[in-house]
PDB file of C-alpha atoms in Angstrom:
ATOM      1  CA  GLN C 105      14.220 -24.153 -17.258  1.00  0.00           C
ATOM      2  CA  VAL C 106      14.967 -27.525 -18.795  1.00  0.00           C
ATOM      3  CA  GLN C 107      12.872 -29.652 -21.118  1.00  0.00           C
ATOM      4  CA  LEU C 108      13.783 -33.345 -21.390  1.00  0.00           C
ATOM      5  CA  VAL C 109      12.988 -35.866 -24.123  1.00  0.00           C
ATOM      6  CA  GLU C 110      13.994 -39.529 -23.781  1.00  0.00           C
ATOM      7  CA  SER C 111      14.631 -41.890 -26.675  1.00  0.00           C
ATOM      8  CA  GLY C 112      16.188 -45.276 -27.384  1.00  0.00           C
ATOM      9  CA  GLY C 113      13.718 -47.574 -25.695  1.00  0.00           C
ATOM     10  CA  GLY C 114      12.431 -50.712 -27.335  1.00  0.00           C
ATOM     11  CA  LEU C 115      12.300 -54.489 -27.194  1.00  0.00           C
ATOM     12  CA  VAL C 116      15.491 -56.375 -26.426  1.00  0.00           C
ATOM     13  CA  GLN C 117      16.308 -59.969 -25.543  1.00  0.00           C
ATOM     14  CA  ALA C 118      17.620 -60.829 -22.094  1.00  0.00           C
ATOM     15  CA  GLY C 119      21.389 -60.453 -22.004  1.00  0.00           C
ATOM     16  CA  GLY C 120      21.338 -57.780 -24.665  1.00  0.00           C
ATOM     17  CA  SER C 121      22.188 -54.105 -24.543  1.00  0.00           C
ATOM     18  CA  LEU C 122      20.399 -50.853 -25.132  1.00  0.00           C
ATOM     19  CA  ARG C 123      21.434 -47.212 -24.967  1.00  0.00           C
ATOM     20  CA  LEU C 124      18.964 -44.584 -23.849  1.00  0.00           C
ATOM     21  CA  SER C 125      19.370 -40.909 -24.601  1.00  0.00           C
ATOM     22  CA  CYS C 126      17.823 -37.834 -23.068  1.00  0.00           C
ATOM     23  CA  ALA C 127      17.967 -34.624 -25.054  1.00  0.00           C
ATOM     24  CA  ALA C 128      17.731 -31.472 -22.979  1.00  0.00           C
ATOM     25  CA  SER C 129      16.908 -27.965 -24.029  1.00  0.00           C
ATOM     26  CA  GLY C 130      18.204 -24.881 -22.307  1.00  0.00           C
ATOM     27  CA  ARG C 131      21.509 -23.076 -22.241  1.00  0.00           C
ATOM     28  CA  THR C 132      22.149 -23.947 -18.591  1.00  0.00           C
ATOM     29  CA  PHE C 133      22.011 -27.735 -19.019  1.00  0.00           C
ATOM     30  CA  SER C 134      25.545 -28.168 -17.718  1.00  0.00           C
ATOM     31  CA  THR C 135      24.572 -26.672 -14.349  1.00  0.00           C
ATOM     32  CA  TYR C 136      22.001 -29.399 -13.671  1.00  0.00           C
ATOM     33  CA  HIS C 137      22.619 -32.730 -12.053  1.00  0.00           C
ATOM     34  CA  MET C 138      20.900 -35.531 -13.962  1.00  0.00           C
ATOM     35  CA  GLY C 139      19.424 -38.911 -13.258  1.00  0.00           C
ATOM     36  CA  TRP C 140      17.563 -41.893 -14.623  1.00  0.00           C
ATOM     37  CA  PHE C 141      14.548 -43.484 -12.990  1.00  0.00           C
ATOM     38  CA  ARG C 142      12.303 -46.330 -14.010  1.00  0.00           C
ATOM     39  CA  GLN C 143       8.807 -47.552 -13.304  1.00  0.00           C
ATOM     40  CA  ALA C 144       7.949 -51.200 -13.885  1.00  0.00           C
ATOM     41  CA  PRO C 145       4.371 -52.336 -14.515  1.00  0.00           C
ATOM     42  CA  GLY C 146       2.406 -52.165 -11.287  1.00  0.00           C
ATOM     43  CA  LYS C 147       5.360 -50.726  -9.359  1.00  0.00           C
ATOM     44  CA  GLU C 148       6.458 -47.355  -8.022  1.00  0.00           C
ATOM     45  CA  ARG C 149       9.076 -45.234  -9.721  1.00  0.00           C
ATOM     46  CA  ASP C 150      12.589 -46.255  -8.645  1.00  0.00           C
ATOM     47  CA  PHE C 151      15.974 -44.577  -8.801  1.00  0.00           C
ATOM     48  CA  VAL C 152      18.433 -46.027 -11.314  1.00  0.00           C
ATOM     49  CA  ALA C 153      21.457 -43.737 -11.629  1.00  0.00           C
ATOM     50  CA  ALA C 154      22.623 -40.167 -11.110  1.00  0.00           C
ATOM     51  CA  ILE C 155      25.424 -38.023 -12.479  1.00  0.00           C
ATOM     52  CA  SER C 156      26.740 -34.677 -11.291  1.00  0.00           C
ATOM     53  CA  TRP C 157      26.715 -31.594 -13.489  1.00  0.00           C
ATOM     54  CA  SER C 158      30.346 -32.092 -14.492  1.00  0.00           C
ATOM     55  CA  GLY C 159      30.053 -35.846 -14.949  1.00  0.00           C
ATOM     56  CA  GLY C 160      32.696 -36.350 -12.277  1.00  0.00           C
ATOM     57  CA  ASP C 161      30.452 -38.151  -9.820  1.00  0.00           C
ATOM     58  CA  THR C 162      28.038 -41.007 -10.466  1.00  0.00           C
ATOM     59  CA  TYR C 163      25.794 -43.091  -8.264  1.00  0.00           C
ATOM     60  CA  TYR C 164      23.893 -46.279  -9.068  1.00  0.00           C
ATOM     61  CA  ALA C 165      21.146 -48.353  -7.572  1.00  0.00           C
ATOM     62  CA  ASP C 166      22.434 -51.713  -6.375  1.00  0.00           C
ATOM     63  CA  SER C 167      20.208 -53.494  -8.877  1.00  0.00           C
ATOM     64  CA  VAL C 168      22.081 -52.031 -11.857  1.00  0.00           C
ATOM     65  CA  LYS C 169      25.664 -51.707 -10.594  1.00  0.00           C
ATOM     66  CA  GLY C 170      28.129 -53.239 -13.007  1.00  0.00           C
ATOM     67  CA  ARG C 171      25.530 -53.430 -15.776  1.00  0.00           C
ATOM     68  CA  PHE C 172      24.413 -49.852 -16.428  1.00  0.00           C
ATOM     69  CA  ALA C 173      26.520 -46.752 -17.039  1.00  0.00           C
ATOM     70  CA  ILE C 174      25.298 -43.175 -16.891  1.00  0.00           C
ATOM     71  CA  SER C 175      27.113 -40.465 -18.814  1.00  0.00           C
ATOM     72  CA  ARG C 176      26.533 -37.020 -20.232  1.00  0.00           C
ATOM     73  CA  ASP C 177      27.786 -34.805 -23.018  1.00  0.00           C
ATOM     74  CA  ASN C 178      27.212 -31.230 -21.969  1.00  0.00           C
ATOM     75  CA  ALA C 179      28.316 -29.904 -25.354  1.00  0.00           C
ATOM     76  CA  LYS C 180      25.417 -31.842 -26.899  1.00  0.00           C
ATOM     77  CA  ASN C 181      22.979 -31.247 -24.020  1.00  0.00           C
ATOM     78  CA  THR C 182      22.459 -34.993 -23.828  1.00  0.00           C
ATOM     79  CA  LEU C 183      22.285 -37.577 -21.053  1.00  0.00           C
ATOM     80  CA  TYR C 184      22.870 -41.282 -21.715  1.00  0.00           C
ATOM     81  CA  LEU C 185      22.198 -44.588 -20.033  1.00  0.00           C
ATOM     82  CA  GLN C 186      24.095 -47.558 -21.411  1.00  0.00           C
ATOM     83  CA  MET C 187      22.325 -50.735 -20.317  1.00  0.00           C
ATOM     84  CA  ASN C 188      24.136 -54.052 -20.639  1.00  0.00           C
ATOM     85  CA  SER C 189      23.294 -57.599 -19.575  1.00  0.00           C
ATOM     86  CA  LEU C 190      19.637 -56.695 -19.506  1.00  0.00           C
ATOM     87  CA  LYS C 191      17.253 -58.813 -17.471  1.00  0.00           C
ATOM     88  CA  PRO C 192      13.477 -59.202 -17.716  1.00  0.00           C
ATOM     89  CA  GLU C 193      13.160 -57.350 -14.406  1.00  0.00           C
ATOM     90  CA  ASP C 194      14.679 -54.296 -16.100  1.00  0.00           C
ATOM     91  CA  THR C 195      11.458 -53.931 -18.076  1.00  0.00           C
ATOM     92  CA  ALA C 196      10.064 -50.503 -17.263  1.00  0.00           C
ATOM     93  CA  VAL C 197       9.387 -47.027 -18.504  1.00  0.00           C
ATOM     94  CA  TYR C 198      12.639 -45.113 -18.097  1.00  0.00           C
ATOM     95  CA  TYR C 199      12.606 -41.429 -17.237  1.00  0.00           C
ATOM     96  CA  CYS C 200      15.373 -38.870 -17.246  1.00  0.00           C
ATOM     97  CA  ALA C 201      15.378 -36.080 -14.705  1.00  0.00           C
ATOM     98  CA  ALA C 202      17.230 -32.901 -13.810  1.00  0.00           C
ATOM     99  CA  ASP C 203      17.700 -30.788 -10.714  1.00  0.00           C
ATOM    100  CA  LYS C 204      20.203 -28.327  -9.309  1.00  0.00           C
ATOM    101  CA  ILE C 205      20.625 -30.312  -6.083  1.00  0.00           C
ATOM    102  CA  TYR C 206      22.493 -33.602  -6.443  1.00  0.00           C
ATOM    103  CA  SER C 207      20.977 -35.256  -3.396  1.00  0.00           C
ATOM    104  CA  ALA C 208      17.540 -34.326  -4.689  1.00  0.00           C
ATOM    105  CA  VAL C 209      18.211 -36.246  -7.896  1.00  0.00           C
ATOM    106  CA  ILE C 210      19.120 -39.371  -5.958  1.00  0.00           C
ATOM    107  CA  ALA C 211      16.060 -38.964  -3.746  1.00  0.00           C
ATOM    108  CA  GLY C 212      13.728 -38.337  -6.662  1.00  0.00           C
ATOM    109  CA  ARG C 213      12.810 -34.857  -5.435  1.00  0.00           C
ATOM    110  CA  ILE C 214      13.264 -33.433  -8.888  1.00  0.00           C
ATOM    111  CA  ASN C 215      11.963 -30.353 -10.636  1.00  0.00           C
ATOM    112  CA  TYR C 216      12.266 -31.560 -14.237  1.00  0.00           C
ATOM    113  CA  TRP C 217      11.169 -34.894 -15.714  1.00  0.00           C
ATOM    114  CA  GLY C 218      10.962 -36.322 -19.185  1.00  0.00           C
ATOM    115  CA  LYS C 219       7.912 -38.230 -20.393  1.00  0.00           C
ATOM    116  CA  GLY C 220       9.670 -41.591 -20.472  1.00  0.00           C
ATOM    117  CA  THR C 221      10.695 -44.283 -22.939  1.00  0.00           C
ATOM    118  CA  LEU C 222       9.627 -47.923 -22.657  1.00  0.00           C
ATOM    119  CA  VAL C 223      12.206 -50.692 -22.354  1.00  0.00           C
ATOM    120  CA  THR C 224      10.940 -54.253 -22.656  1.00  0.00           C
ATOM    121  CA  VAL C 225      13.319 -57.138 -21.987  1.00  0.00           C
ATOM    122  CA  SER C 226      12.116 -60.504 -23.194  1.00  0.00           C
ATOM    123  CA  SER C 227      13.150 -63.798 -21.657  1.00  0.00           C
TER     124      SER C 227
END
């Protein structure tokens, strides 16, 4: 099993950058595909980005393409989301997630979720 803890959220001005981290426990972390999701105030949880277990494949929501970058360091059991050119509409609670099926990560049909970290982008 995998336990996930997000960190790195906070308040940032529009146009700025922020890097989120997700620390995972478990010796089999490298076998799990990972993803980031977000939930804005009053909205449903949306897919942001996914990365395969090896880091060789990534997939992004259209809303963040060219601005966000997902990466992982399996040696450190850590997932990252580098967020650049942040916009007020990026304001949300960001969640990391893990599953053994890549398509399930993209679809949000995920077995393991973190508790989230809040990102607030001011205008």
